[in-house]
PDB file of C-alpha atoms in Angstrom:
ATOM      1  CA  MET H   1      39.916 -49.170 -13.325  1.00 48.00           C
ATOM      2  CA  SER H   2      40.422 -47.861  -9.686  1.00 47.00           C
ATOM      3  CA  SER H   3      37.604 -48.031  -7.131  1.00 45.00           C
ATOM      4  CA  SER H   4      37.143 -44.398  -7.180  1.00 44.00           C
ATOM      5  CA  ASP H   5      36.559 -44.347 -10.887  1.00 47.00           C
ATOM      6  CA  ALA H   6      33.625 -46.976 -10.501  1.00 43.00           C
ATOM      7  CA  VAL H   7      32.147 -45.037  -8.068  1.00 42.00           C
ATOM      8  CA  GLY H   8      32.515 -41.721  -9.810  1.00 45.00           C
ATOM      9  CA  GLY H   9      30.763 -43.927 -12.811  1.00 45.00           C
ATOM     10  CA  SER H  10      28.136 -45.172 -10.520  1.00 44.00           C
ATOM     11  CA  GLY H  11      27.493 -41.933  -9.413  1.00 45.00           C
ATOM     12  CA  ALA H  12      27.316 -40.513 -12.912  1.00 44.00           C
ATOM     13  CA  ALA H  13      24.635 -43.379 -13.747  1.00 43.00           C
ATOM     14  CA  VAL H  14      22.919 -42.378 -10.578  1.00 41.00           C
ATOM     15  CA  ALA H  15      22.642 -38.961 -11.438  1.00 43.00           C
ATOM     16  CA  ALA H  16      21.715 -38.976 -15.144  1.00 44.00           C
ATOM     17  CA  PRO H  17      17.895 -40.689 -14.550  1.00 44.00           C
ATOM     18  CA  SER H  18      17.725 -38.147 -11.506  1.00 47.00           C
ATOM     19  CA  ALA H  19      18.115 -35.344 -14.168  1.00 52.00           C
ATOM     20  CA  ALA H  20      16.124 -37.124 -16.597  1.00 43.00           C
ATOM     21  CA  VAL H  21      13.077 -37.275 -14.059  1.00 37.00           C
ATOM     22  CA  GLU H  22      14.038 -33.697 -13.008  1.00 45.00           C
ATOM     23  CA  ALA H  23      13.606 -32.372 -16.656  1.00 43.00           C
ATOM     24  CA  ARG H  24      10.346 -34.586 -17.215  1.00 40.00           C
ATOM     25  CA  VAL H  25       8.621 -33.096 -14.385  1.00 37.00           C
ATOM     26  CA  ASP H  26       9.448 -29.590 -15.620  1.00 46.00           C
ATOM     27  CA  ALA H  27       8.241 -30.270 -18.787  1.00 42.00           C
ATOM     28  CA  SER H  28       5.022 -31.717 -17.393  1.00 39.00           C
ATOM     29  CA  ARG H  29       4.862 -28.359 -15.329  1.00 44.00           C
ATOM     30  CA  ARG H  30       5.338 -26.502 -18.316  1.00 47.00           C
ATOM     31  CA  GLU H  31       2.213 -28.301 -20.253  1.00 46.00           C
ATOM     32  CA  ARG H  32       0.017 -28.110 -17.408  1.00 54.00           C
ATOM     33  CA  PRO H  33      -1.513 -24.641 -18.184  1.00 54.00           C
ATOM     34  CA  SER H  34      -2.020 -25.705 -21.827  1.00 63.00           C
ATOM     35  CA  ALA H  35      -3.679 -28.855 -20.711  1.00 61.00           C
ATOM     36  CA  GLY H  36      -6.145 -26.951 -19.238  1.00 70.00           C
ATOM     37  CA  TRP H  37      -7.404 -24.766 -22.384  1.00 83.00           C
ATOM     38  CA  ALA H  38      -6.741 -28.056 -24.683  1.00 82.00           C
ATOM     39  CA  LEU H  39      -9.479 -30.271 -22.317  1.00 84.00           C
ATOM     40  CA  LEU H  40     -11.482 -26.684 -22.337  1.00 87.00           C
ATOM     41  CA  GLY H  41     -11.649 -26.999 -26.090  1.00 90.00           C
ATOM     42  CA  SER H  42     -12.134 -30.700 -26.492  1.00 88.00           C
ATOM     43  CA  GLU H  43     -15.277 -30.060 -24.104  1.00 90.00           C
ATOM     44  CA  LEU H  44     -16.813 -27.305 -26.251  1.00 92.00           C
ATOM     45  CA  SER H  45     -15.941 -29.476 -29.090  1.00 93.00           C
ATOM     46  CA  VAL H  46     -17.708 -32.370 -27.946  1.00 91.00           C
ATOM     47  CA  MET H  47     -20.799 -30.280 -26.578  1.00 93.00           C
ATOM     48  CA  PHE H  48     -21.664 -28.321 -29.633  1.00 94.00           C
ATOM     49  CA  ARG H  49     -20.848 -31.950 -32.015  1.00 93.00           C
ATOM     50  CA  ARG H  50     -23.900 -33.276 -30.276  1.00 93.00           C
ATOM     51  CA  TRP H  51     -26.889 -33.601 -31.516  1.00 95.00           C
ATOM     52  CA  ARG H  52     -28.933 -33.342 -28.330  1.00 94.00           C
ATOM     53  CA  THR H  53     -27.396 -29.766 -27.839  1.00 96.00           C
ATOM     54  CA  TYR H  54     -28.658 -28.848 -31.284  1.00 96.00           C
ATOM     55  CA  ALA H  55     -31.807 -30.124 -30.301  1.00 97.00           C
ATOM     56  CA  MET H  56     -32.258 -27.788 -27.087  1.00 97.00           C
ATOM     57  CA  LEU H  57     -31.054 -24.960 -29.252  1.00 97.00           C
ATOM     58  CA  ALA H  58     -33.533 -25.765 -31.757  1.00 97.00           C
ATOM     59  CA  ALA H  59     -36.028 -25.933 -29.198  1.00 97.00           C
ATOM     60  CA  LEU H  60     -35.107 -22.412 -27.666  1.00 97.00           C
ATOM     61  CA  ALA H  61     -35.242 -20.724 -31.047  1.00 97.00           C
ATOM     62  CA  ALA H  62     -38.803 -22.424 -31.830  1.00 97.00           C
ATOM     63  CA  VAL H  63     -39.896 -20.222 -29.022  1.00 97.00           C
ATOM     64  CA  PRO H  64     -39.811 -16.582 -30.131  1.00 97.00           C
ATOM     65  CA  ILE H  65     -40.884 -18.148 -33.622  1.00 97.00           C
ATOM     66  CA  LEU H  66     -44.243 -19.583 -32.376  1.00 96.00           C
ATOM     67  CA  ILE H  67     -44.786 -16.475 -30.486  1.00 95.00           C
ATOM     68  CA  ALA H  68     -44.213 -14.094 -33.715  1.00 95.00           C
ATOM     69  CA  VAL H  69     -46.470 -16.865 -36.021  1.00 95.00           C
ATOM     70  CA  ALA H  70     -49.387 -16.662 -33.092  1.00 92.00           C
ATOM     71  CA  VAL H  71     -49.336 -13.047 -32.970  1.00 92.00           C
ATOM     72  CA  ARG H  72     -48.936 -12.615 -36.438  1.00 91.00           C
ATOM     73  CA  LEU H  73     -52.129 -14.711 -37.310  1.00 90.00           C
ATOM     74  CA  THR H  74     -54.267 -13.645 -34.388  1.00 84.00           C
ATOM     75  CA  GLY H  75     -53.395 -10.216 -34.245  1.00 74.00           C
ATOM     76  CA  GLY H  76     -52.118 -10.121 -30.651  1.00 66.00           C
ATOM     77  CA  SER H  77     -53.363  -9.782 -27.512  1.00 65.00           C
ATOM     78  CA  SER H  78     -52.945  -7.696 -24.079  1.00 62.00           C
ATOM     79  CA  ARG H  79     -53.442 -11.036 -21.955  1.00 71.00           C
ATOM     80  CA  GLY H  80     -50.282 -13.301 -21.420  1.00 70.00           C
ATOM     81  CA  PRO H  81     -46.278 -12.807 -21.140  1.00 77.00           C
ATOM     82  CA  ALA H  82     -45.213  -8.949 -20.510  1.00 76.00           C
ATOM     83  CA  PHE H  83     -44.395  -7.425 -23.911  1.00 86.00           C
ATOM     84  CA  LEU H  84     -46.931  -9.441 -25.867  1.00 85.00           C
ATOM     85  CA  ASN H  85     -49.259  -6.709 -26.500  1.00 86.00           C
ATOM     86  CA  GLU H  86     -46.247  -4.389 -28.193  1.00 89.00           C
ATOM     87  CA  ILE H  87     -45.281  -7.055 -30.380  1.00 91.00           C
ATOM     88  CA  SER H  88     -47.673  -5.663 -33.332  1.00 89.00           C
ATOM     89  CA  SER H  89     -46.050  -2.531 -33.439  1.00 90.00           C
ATOM     90  CA  ASN H  90     -42.186  -3.178 -33.075  1.00 93.00           C
ATOM     91  CA  GLY H  91     -41.152  -6.637 -34.078  1.00 94.00           C
ATOM     92  CA  LEU H  92     -38.228  -6.167 -31.363  1.00 94.00           C
ATOM     93  CA  PHE H  93     -40.699  -7.190 -28.812  1.00 94.00           C
ATOM     94  CA  VAL H  94     -40.854 -10.863 -30.079  1.00 96.00           C
ATOM     95  CA  ALA H  95     -37.044 -11.008 -28.353  1.00 96.00           C
ATOM     96  CA  PHE H  96     -38.253  -9.522 -25.013  1.00 95.00           C
ATOM     97  CA  THR H  97     -41.055 -11.491 -24.970  1.00 94.00           C
ATOM     98  CA  ALA H  98     -39.453 -14.758 -25.588  1.00 96.00           C
ATOM     99  CA  LEU H  99     -36.926 -14.479 -22.880  1.00 96.00           C
ATOM    100  CA  VAL H 100     -39.570 -13.863 -20.502  1.00 94.00           C
ATOM    101  CA  VAL H 101     -41.054 -17.063 -21.342  1.00 95.00           C
ATOM    102  CA  CYS H 102     -37.845 -19.135 -21.214  1.00 96.00           C
ATOM    103  CA  VAL H 103     -36.385 -17.716 -18.373  1.00 96.00           C
ATOM    104  CA  PRO H 104     -38.872 -19.696 -15.921  1.00 95.00           C
ATOM    105  CA  LEU H 105     -38.688 -23.052 -17.221  1.00 93.00           C
ATOM    106  CA  PHE H 106     -37.276 -23.670 -20.986  1.00 96.00           C
ATOM    107  CA  LEU H 107     -33.475 -22.040 -19.947  1.00 97.00           C
ATOM    108  CA  PRO H 108     -33.416 -23.985 -16.573  1.00 97.00           C
ATOM    109  CA  LEU H 109     -34.523 -27.122 -18.195  1.00 96.00           C
ATOM    110  CA  THR H 110     -31.644 -27.158 -20.892  1.00 97.00           C
ATOM    111  CA  ILE H 111     -28.992 -25.897 -18.495  1.00 96.00           C
ATOM    112  CA  GLY H 112     -30.005 -28.549 -15.853  1.00 96.00           C
ATOM    113  CA  VAL H 113     -29.747 -31.097 -19.092  1.00 96.00           C
ATOM    114  CA  VAL H 114     -26.036 -29.890 -19.467  1.00 96.00           C
ATOM    115  CA  ALA H 115     -25.186 -29.296 -16.242  1.00 96.00           C
ATOM    116  CA  GLY H 116     -26.451 -32.273 -14.603  1.00 95.00           C
ATOM    117  CA  ASP H 117     -24.457 -34.360 -17.323  1.00 95.00           C
ATOM    118  CA  THR H 118     -21.080 -32.736 -16.562  1.00 94.00           C
ATOM    119  CA  ILE H 119     -19.387 -35.405 -14.362  1.00 93.00           C
ATOM    120  CA  ALA H 120     -21.992 -38.068 -14.209  1.00 92.00           C
ATOM    121  CA  GLY H 121     -22.631 -38.310 -18.089  1.00 91.00           C
ATOM    122  CA  GLU H 122     -18.501 -39.194 -18.170  1.00 87.00           C
ATOM    123  CA  ALA H 123     -19.023 -41.746 -15.144  1.00 87.00           C
ATOM    124  CA  SER H 124     -21.540 -43.455 -17.087  1.00 88.00           C
ATOM    125  CA  HIS H 125     -19.467 -43.828 -20.374  1.00 85.00           C
ATOM    126  CA  GLY H 126     -16.829 -44.810 -18.597  1.00 83.00           C
ATOM    127  CA  THR H 127     -14.668 -42.179 -19.628  1.00 82.00           C
ATOM    128  CA  LEU H 128     -13.960 -40.314 -16.122  1.00 84.00           C
ATOM    129  CA  ARG H 129     -11.124 -42.218 -14.792  1.00 79.00           C
ATOM    130  CA  TYR H 130      -9.517 -41.355 -18.306  1.00 77.00           C
ATOM    131  CA  LEU H 131      -9.929 -37.662 -17.727  1.00 77.00           C
ATOM    132  CA  VAL H 132      -8.877 -37.753 -13.793  1.00 76.00           C
ATOM    133  CA  ILE H 133      -5.580 -39.081 -14.851  1.00 71.00           C
ATOM    134  CA  ALA H 134      -5.088 -36.725 -17.638  1.00 63.00           C
ATOM    135  CA  PRO H 135      -2.281 -33.974 -16.543  1.00 60.00           C
ATOM    136  CA  ALA H 136      -5.316 -31.549 -16.218  1.00 60.00           C
ATOM    137  CA  GLY H 137      -6.096 -33.051 -12.962  1.00 77.00           C
ATOM    138  CA  ARG H 138      -9.331 -33.281 -11.097  1.00 86.00           C
ATOM    139  CA  LEU H 139      -9.528 -29.388 -10.062  1.00 88.00           C
ATOM    140  CA  ARG H 140      -9.276 -28.040 -13.495  1.00 89.00           C
ATOM    141  CA  LEU H 141     -11.559 -30.841 -14.751  1.00 90.00           C
ATOM    142  CA  LEU H 142     -14.035 -29.375 -12.937  1.00 93.00           C
ATOM    143  CA  ALA H 143     -13.444 -25.843 -14.055  1.00 93.00           C
ATOM    144  CA  VAL H 144     -13.654 -26.834 -17.419  1.00 93.00           C
ATOM    145  CA  LYS H 145     -16.842 -28.752 -16.809  1.00 94.00           C
ATOM    146  CA  TYR H 146     -18.640 -25.862 -15.358  1.00 96.00           C
ATOM    147  CA  ALA H 147     -16.737 -23.276 -17.811  1.00 96.00           C
ATOM    148  CA  GLY H 148     -18.608 -25.745 -20.942  1.00 96.00           C
ATOM    149  CA  SER H 149     -21.879 -25.127 -19.138  1.00 96.00           C
ATOM    150  CA  ALA H 150     -21.271 -21.177 -18.482  1.00 97.00           C
ATOM    151  CA  VAL H 151     -20.546 -21.354 -22.329  1.00 97.00           C
ATOM    152  CA  PHE H 152     -23.805 -23.050 -23.093  1.00 97.00           C
ATOM    153  CA  CYS H 153     -25.911 -20.635 -21.054  1.00 97.00           C
ATOM    154  CA  ILE H 154     -24.333 -17.863 -23.484  1.00 97.00           C
ATOM    155  CA  ALA H 155     -25.429 -19.797 -26.604  1.00 97.00           C
ATOM    156  CA  ALA H 156     -28.855 -20.417 -25.134  1.00 97.00           C
ATOM    157  CA  ALA H 157     -29.541 -17.024 -23.973  1.00 97.00           C
ATOM    158  CA  LEU H 158     -28.130 -15.630 -27.517  1.00 97.00           C
ATOM    159  CA  VAL H 159     -30.221 -18.161 -29.725  1.00 98.00           C
ATOM    160  CA  VAL H 160     -33.647 -16.989 -28.098  1.00 98.00           C
ATOM    161  CA  GLY H 161     -32.729 -12.964 -28.432  1.00 97.00           C
ATOM    162  CA  VAL H 162     -31.184 -13.254 -31.993  1.00 97.00           C
ATOM    163  CA  ALA H 163     -33.706 -16.052 -33.224  1.00 97.00           C
ATOM    164  CA  GLY H 164     -36.669 -13.051 -31.458  1.00 97.00           C
ATOM    165  CA  ALA H 165     -35.058 -10.367 -33.373  1.00 96.00           C
ATOM    166  CA  LEU H 166     -35.093 -11.862 -36.500  1.00 97.00           C
ATOM    167  CA  ILE H 167     -38.422 -13.131 -36.886  1.00 97.00           C
ATOM    168  CA  GLY H 168     -39.673 -10.169 -35.301  1.00 95.00           C
ATOM    169  CA  THR H 169     -38.224  -8.201 -38.267  1.00 95.00           C
ATOM    170  CA  LEU H 170     -39.474 -10.471 -40.874  1.00 96.00           C
ATOM    171  CA  LEU H 171     -43.198 -10.359 -39.835  1.00 95.00           C
ATOM    172  CA  PHE H 172     -43.515  -7.069 -37.930  1.00 95.00           C
ATOM    173  CA  PRO H 173     -42.490  -3.587 -38.515  1.00 93.00           C
ATOM    174  CA  ILE H 174     -39.143  -2.315 -36.501  1.00 93.00           C
ATOM    175  CA  GLY H 175     -38.251   0.945 -35.183  1.00 91.00           C
ATOM    176  CA  PRO H 176     -37.340   2.919 -32.304  1.00 93.00           C
ATOM    177  CA  VAL H 177     -38.741   1.437 -28.876  1.00 92.00           C
ATOM    178  CA  THR H 178     -40.576   2.566 -26.134  1.00 90.00           C
ATOM    179  CA  LEU H 179     -39.408   1.646 -22.894  1.00 90.00           C
ATOM    180  CA  LEU H 180     -41.619   0.703 -19.592  1.00 87.00           C
ATOM    181  CA  SER H 181     -40.857   4.523 -18.255  1.00 86.00           C
ATOM    182  CA  GLY H 182     -42.412   5.772 -21.400  1.00 88.00           C
ATOM    183  CA  VAL H 183     -39.271   7.072 -23.094  1.00 92.00           C
ATOM    184  CA  GLN H 184     -38.630   6.373 -26.569  1.00 92.00           C
ATOM    185  CA  VAL H 185     -35.214   4.928 -27.601  1.00 94.00           C
ATOM    186  CA  SER H 186     -33.276   4.329 -30.813  1.00 94.00           C
ATOM    187  CA  LEU H 187     -33.414   0.978 -32.682  1.00 93.00           C
ATOM    188  CA  GLY H 188     -29.439   0.662 -31.710  1.00 94.00           C
ATOM    189  CA  ASP H 189     -30.438   1.651 -28.096  1.00 95.00           C
ATOM    190  CA  ALA H 190     -32.721  -1.204 -27.786  1.00 95.00           C
ATOM    191  CA  TYR H 191     -30.444  -3.639 -29.438  1.00 96.00           C
ATOM    192  CA  LEU H 192     -27.779  -2.940 -26.822  1.00 96.00           C
ATOM    193  CA  ARG H 193     -30.228  -3.242 -23.975  1.00 96.00           C
ATOM    194  CA  LEU H 194     -31.568  -6.718 -25.639  1.00 96.00           C
ATOM    195  CA  ALA H 195     -27.919  -7.644 -25.428  1.00 96.00           C
ATOM    196  CA  LEU H 196     -27.620  -6.740 -21.858  1.00 96.00           C
ATOM    197  CA  ILE H 197     -30.568  -8.515 -21.055  1.00 97.00           C
ATOM    198  CA  ALA H 198     -29.174 -11.626 -22.411  1.00 97.00           C
ATOM    199  CA  LEU H 199     -25.906 -10.786 -20.172  1.00 97.00           C
ATOM    200  CA  TYR H 200     -28.491 -10.559 -17.428  1.00 98.00           C
ATOM    201  CA  ILE H 201     -30.057 -14.122 -17.975  1.00 97.00           C
ATOM    202  CA  VAL H 202     -26.527 -15.480 -18.258  1.00 97.00           C
ATOM    203  CA  VAL H 203     -25.573 -14.271 -15.025  1.00 98.00           C
ATOM    204  CA  SER H 204     -28.910 -15.481 -13.391  1.00 97.00           C
ATOM    205  CA  LEU H 205     -28.119 -19.170 -14.701  1.00 97.00           C
ATOM    206  CA  LEU H 206     -24.576 -19.141 -13.608  1.00 97.00           C
ATOM    207  CA  GLY H 207     -25.650 -20.470  -9.839  1.00 97.00           C
ATOM    208  CA  LEU H 208     -27.645 -23.044 -11.244  1.00 97.00           C
ATOM    209  CA  CYS H 209     -24.974 -24.451 -13.183  1.00 97.00           C
ATOM    210  CA  ALA H 210     -22.640 -24.644 -10.183  1.00 98.00           C
ATOM    211  CA  ILE H 211     -25.999 -26.499  -8.457  1.00 98.00           C
ATOM    212  CA  GLY H 212     -26.151 -28.711 -11.330  1.00 97.00           C
ATOM    213  CA  LEU H 213     -22.308 -29.614 -11.456  1.00 97.00           C
ATOM    214  CA  PHE H 214     -22.210 -30.404  -7.522  1.00 97.00           C
ATOM    215  CA  LEU H 215     -25.487 -32.756  -8.211  1.00 97.00           C
ATOM    216  CA  SER H 216     -23.468 -34.499 -11.199  1.00 96.00           C
ATOM    217  CA  THR H 217     -20.593 -35.358  -8.776  1.00 95.00           C
ATOM    218  CA  LEU H 218     -23.130 -37.454  -6.660  1.00 94.00           C
ATOM    219  CA  THR H 219     -24.294 -39.930  -8.974  1.00 91.00           C
ATOM    220  CA  ASP H 220     -23.159 -42.033 -11.928  1.00 91.00           C
ATOM    221  CA  VAL H 221     -26.618 -41.727 -13.627  1.00 93.00           C
ATOM    222  CA  PRO H 222     -26.638 -38.480 -15.572  1.00 94.00           C
ATOM    223  CA  VAL H 223     -30.492 -38.357 -15.756  1.00 95.00           C
ATOM    224  CA  GLY H 224     -30.631 -38.136 -11.660  1.00 95.00           C
ATOM    225  CA  ALA H 225     -28.918 -35.149 -11.902  1.00 96.00           C
ATOM    226  CA  MET H 226     -30.286 -33.826 -14.695  1.00 96.00           C
ATOM    227  CA  ALA H 227     -33.798 -33.956 -13.336  1.00 96.00           C
ATOM    228  CA  ALA H 228     -32.999 -32.893  -9.790  1.00 97.00           C
ATOM    229  CA  THR H 229     -31.424 -29.639 -11.234  1.00 97.00           C
ATOM    230  CA  ALA H 230     -34.406 -29.061 -13.054  1.00 96.00           C
ATOM    231  CA  VAL H 231     -36.750 -29.673 -10.326  1.00 96.00           C
ATOM    232  CA  LEU H 232     -34.501 -27.507  -8.035  1.00 97.00           C
ATOM    233  CA  ALA H 233     -35.023 -24.567 -10.291  1.00 97.00           C
ATOM    234  CA  VAL H 234     -38.796 -25.299 -10.504  1.00 96.00           C
ATOM    235  CA  MET H 235     -39.074 -25.488  -6.607  1.00 97.00           C
ATOM    236  CA  SER H 236     -36.875 -22.222  -5.962  1.00 97.00           C
ATOM    237  CA  GLN H 237     -39.490 -20.184  -8.461  1.00 96.00           C
ATOM    238  CA  VAL H 238     -42.559 -22.205  -6.373  1.00 96.00           C
ATOM    239  CA  LEU H 239     -41.118 -20.567  -2.963  1.00 97.00           C
ATOM    240  CA  ASP H 240     -40.478 -17.471  -4.081  1.00 96.00           C
ATOM    241  CA  GLN H 241     -44.151 -17.098  -4.857  1.00 95.00           C
ATOM    242  CA  LEU H 242     -45.272 -17.514  -1.259  1.00 95.00           C
ATOM    243  CA  PRO H 243     -45.661 -14.342   0.700  1.00 94.00           C
ATOM    244  CA  GLN H 244     -45.243 -16.588   3.990  1.00 94.00           C
ATOM    245  CA  LEU H 245     -41.653 -16.810   3.016  1.00 94.00           C
ATOM    246  CA  ASP H 246     -40.729 -13.262   2.313  1.00 95.00           C
ATOM    247  CA  ALA H 247     -37.482 -13.418   4.551  1.00 95.00           C
ATOM    248  CA  LEU H 248     -36.342 -16.285   2.079  1.00 96.00           C
ATOM    249  CA  HIS H 249     -37.090 -14.796  -1.043  1.00 96.00           C
ATOM    250  CA  PRO H 250     -33.568 -12.814  -1.266  1.00 96.00           C
ATOM    251  CA  TRP H 251     -31.837 -15.890  -0.680  1.00 97.00           C
ATOM    252  CA  LEU H 252     -33.392 -18.043  -3.508  1.00 97.00           C
ATOM    253  CA  PHE H 253     -31.083 -18.263  -6.541  1.00 97.00           C
ATOM    254  CA  SER H 254     -33.926 -17.618  -8.974  1.00 97.00           C
ATOM    255  CA  HIS H 255     -35.301 -14.573  -6.937  1.00 97.00           C
ATOM    256  CA  TYR H 256     -33.835 -11.896  -9.493  1.00 96.00           C
ATOM    257  CA  TRP H 257     -34.027 -13.921 -12.548  1.00 96.00           C
ATOM    258  CA  LEU H 258     -36.876 -11.632 -14.135  1.00 94.00           C
ATOM    259  CA  GLY H 259     -35.431  -8.366 -12.811  1.00 94.00           C
ATOM    260  CA  PHE H 260     -33.664  -7.485 -16.272  1.00 94.00           C
ATOM    261  CA  GLY H 261     -36.876  -5.345 -16.906  1.00 90.00           C
ATOM    262  CA  ASP H 262     -34.654  -2.480 -15.130  1.00 91.00           C
ATOM    263  CA  PHE H 263     -32.634  -2.190 -18.489  1.00 94.00           C
ATOM    264  CA  LEU H 264     -35.945  -1.224 -20.343  1.00 92.00           C
ATOM    265  CA  ARG H 265     -36.020   1.836 -18.012  1.00 90.00           C
ATOM    266  CA  GLN H 266     -34.462   5.316 -18.963  1.00 89.00           C
ATOM    267  CA  PRO H 267     -31.884   5.513 -17.256  1.00 89.00           C
ATOM    268  CA  LEU H 268     -30.631   2.470 -17.017  1.00 89.00           C
ATOM    269  CA  ALA H 269     -31.024   0.666 -13.440  1.00 89.00           C
ATOM    270  CA  TRP H 270     -28.178  -1.372 -12.323  1.00 93.00           C
ATOM    271  CA  ASP H 271     -29.851  -2.673  -8.829  1.00 93.00           C
ATOM    272  CA  SER H 272     -31.080  -5.928  -9.763  1.00 94.00           C
ATOM    273  CA  PHE H 273     -28.167  -6.785 -11.729  1.00 96.00           C
ATOM    274  CA  THR H 274     -25.698  -6.188  -9.141  1.00 96.00           C
ATOM    275  CA  SER H 275     -27.665  -8.099  -6.593  1.00 97.00           C
ATOM    276  CA  ASN H 276     -28.548 -10.756  -8.974  1.00 97.00           C
ATOM    277  CA  ALA H 277     -24.612 -10.916  -9.562  1.00 98.00           C
ATOM    278  CA  VAL H 278     -23.534 -11.074  -5.867  1.00 98.00           C
ATOM    279  CA  LEU H 279     -26.291 -13.932  -5.017  1.00 98.00           C
ATOM    280  CA  GLN H 280     -25.264 -15.759  -7.990  1.00 98.00           C
ATOM    281  CA  LEU H 281     -21.396 -15.513  -7.006  1.00 98.00           C
ATOM    282  CA  GLY H 282     -22.589 -16.936  -3.686  1.00 98.00           C
ATOM    283  CA  TYR H 283     -23.970 -20.130  -5.057  1.00 98.00           C
ATOM    284  CA  ILE H 284     -21.133 -20.611  -7.227  1.00 98.00           C
ATOM    285  CA  ALA H 285     -18.942 -20.086  -4.165  1.00 98.00           C
ATOM    286  CA  VAL H 286     -20.891 -22.451  -2.061  1.00 98.00           C
ATOM    287  CA  PHE H 287     -21.923 -25.141  -4.351  1.00 98.00           C
ATOM    288  CA  GLY H 288     -18.657 -24.973  -6.370  1.00 96.00           C
ATOM    289  CA  ALA H 289     -16.509 -25.920  -3.033  1.00 97.00           C
ATOM    290  CA  LEU H 290     -18.911 -28.649  -2.371  1.00 97.00           C
ATOM    291  CA  ALA H 291     -18.466 -30.181  -6.041  1.00 96.00           C
ATOM    292  CA  VAL H 292     -14.559 -30.074  -5.345  1.00 94.00           C
ATOM    293  CA  GLY H 293     -14.984 -31.463  -1.821  1.00 94.00           C
ATOM    294  CA  ARG H 294     -16.896 -34.231  -3.529  1.00 92.00           C
ATOM    295  CA  PHE H 295     -15.193 -34.866  -6.349  1.00 91.00           C
ATOM    296  CA  THR H 296     -11.725 -34.607  -5.095  1.00 87.00           C
ATOM    297  CA  THR H 297     -12.241 -37.330  -2.404  1.00 86.00           C
ATOM    298  CA  LYS H 298     -14.437 -39.490  -4.697  1.00 80.00           C
ATOM    299  CA  ASP H 299     -13.232 -42.835  -5.604  1.00 75.00           C
ATOM    300  CA  ILE H 300     -13.478 -42.952  -9.486  1.00 71.00           C
ATOM    301  CA  LEU H 301     -14.575 -46.844 -10.517  1.00 59.00           C
ATOM    302  CA  SER H 302     -15.389 -45.984 -14.433  1.00 54.00           C
TER     303      SER H 302
END
């Protein structure tokens, strides 16, 4: 064999592994988009198989049921949450009342549990490092965790609204709804407005999800991130009630939480929804960036 043949043979031997590596890299690049969707599917599957998730959703569903039963047994009262005195005449107001009751405390509490557990929960169980080295990568893992929290927001708002509408239909008469502006609308229009209110509440909680995600990247103890998220939600609402801090109120993430009353007027008013959406997007951008900065530089030890 000539020296040139030997060189050619060695060159082919070198070229072959190089081509194989390039092919593997190209294949991994093609698989990365599907890896993100697979990870999201896995995240949602795990979330909605947990007894904790079922317990929280059941607790939320119990709120409108308790309200409806109490009104049914006592005949209702003009004292209490908004729309409470309307329940006896129209059962659909059970859903409206339950949403008013759940927004300040119960919904933020459950969102705090889910969002605070996103990263810290994986770290405490020792599974975070395996997720980090998966094809999805750290940024995509953060996006999937946030998306999972957002899906839970949708599920939580729907559970309260649907449970309220169902129990209201069972215990009270149902018919056209008189809005806050005094105009009466059909039952179909009222259900549409209920769906818009649920959407409003979901948007309202997205900023809190981003805060919880960021706090979850700061610790390996999920209970700490959960508690801190819930405490911040309460603190924001307390600060929003202090007249001495009027200049600060429009910047608090909870400032527009109860502004969905605009959807119970004729014509529909979108001002609160727009202001709320812009505010929540600001919190998502700020705390999302903080979460990315923290998580991409964090040493994953567990």
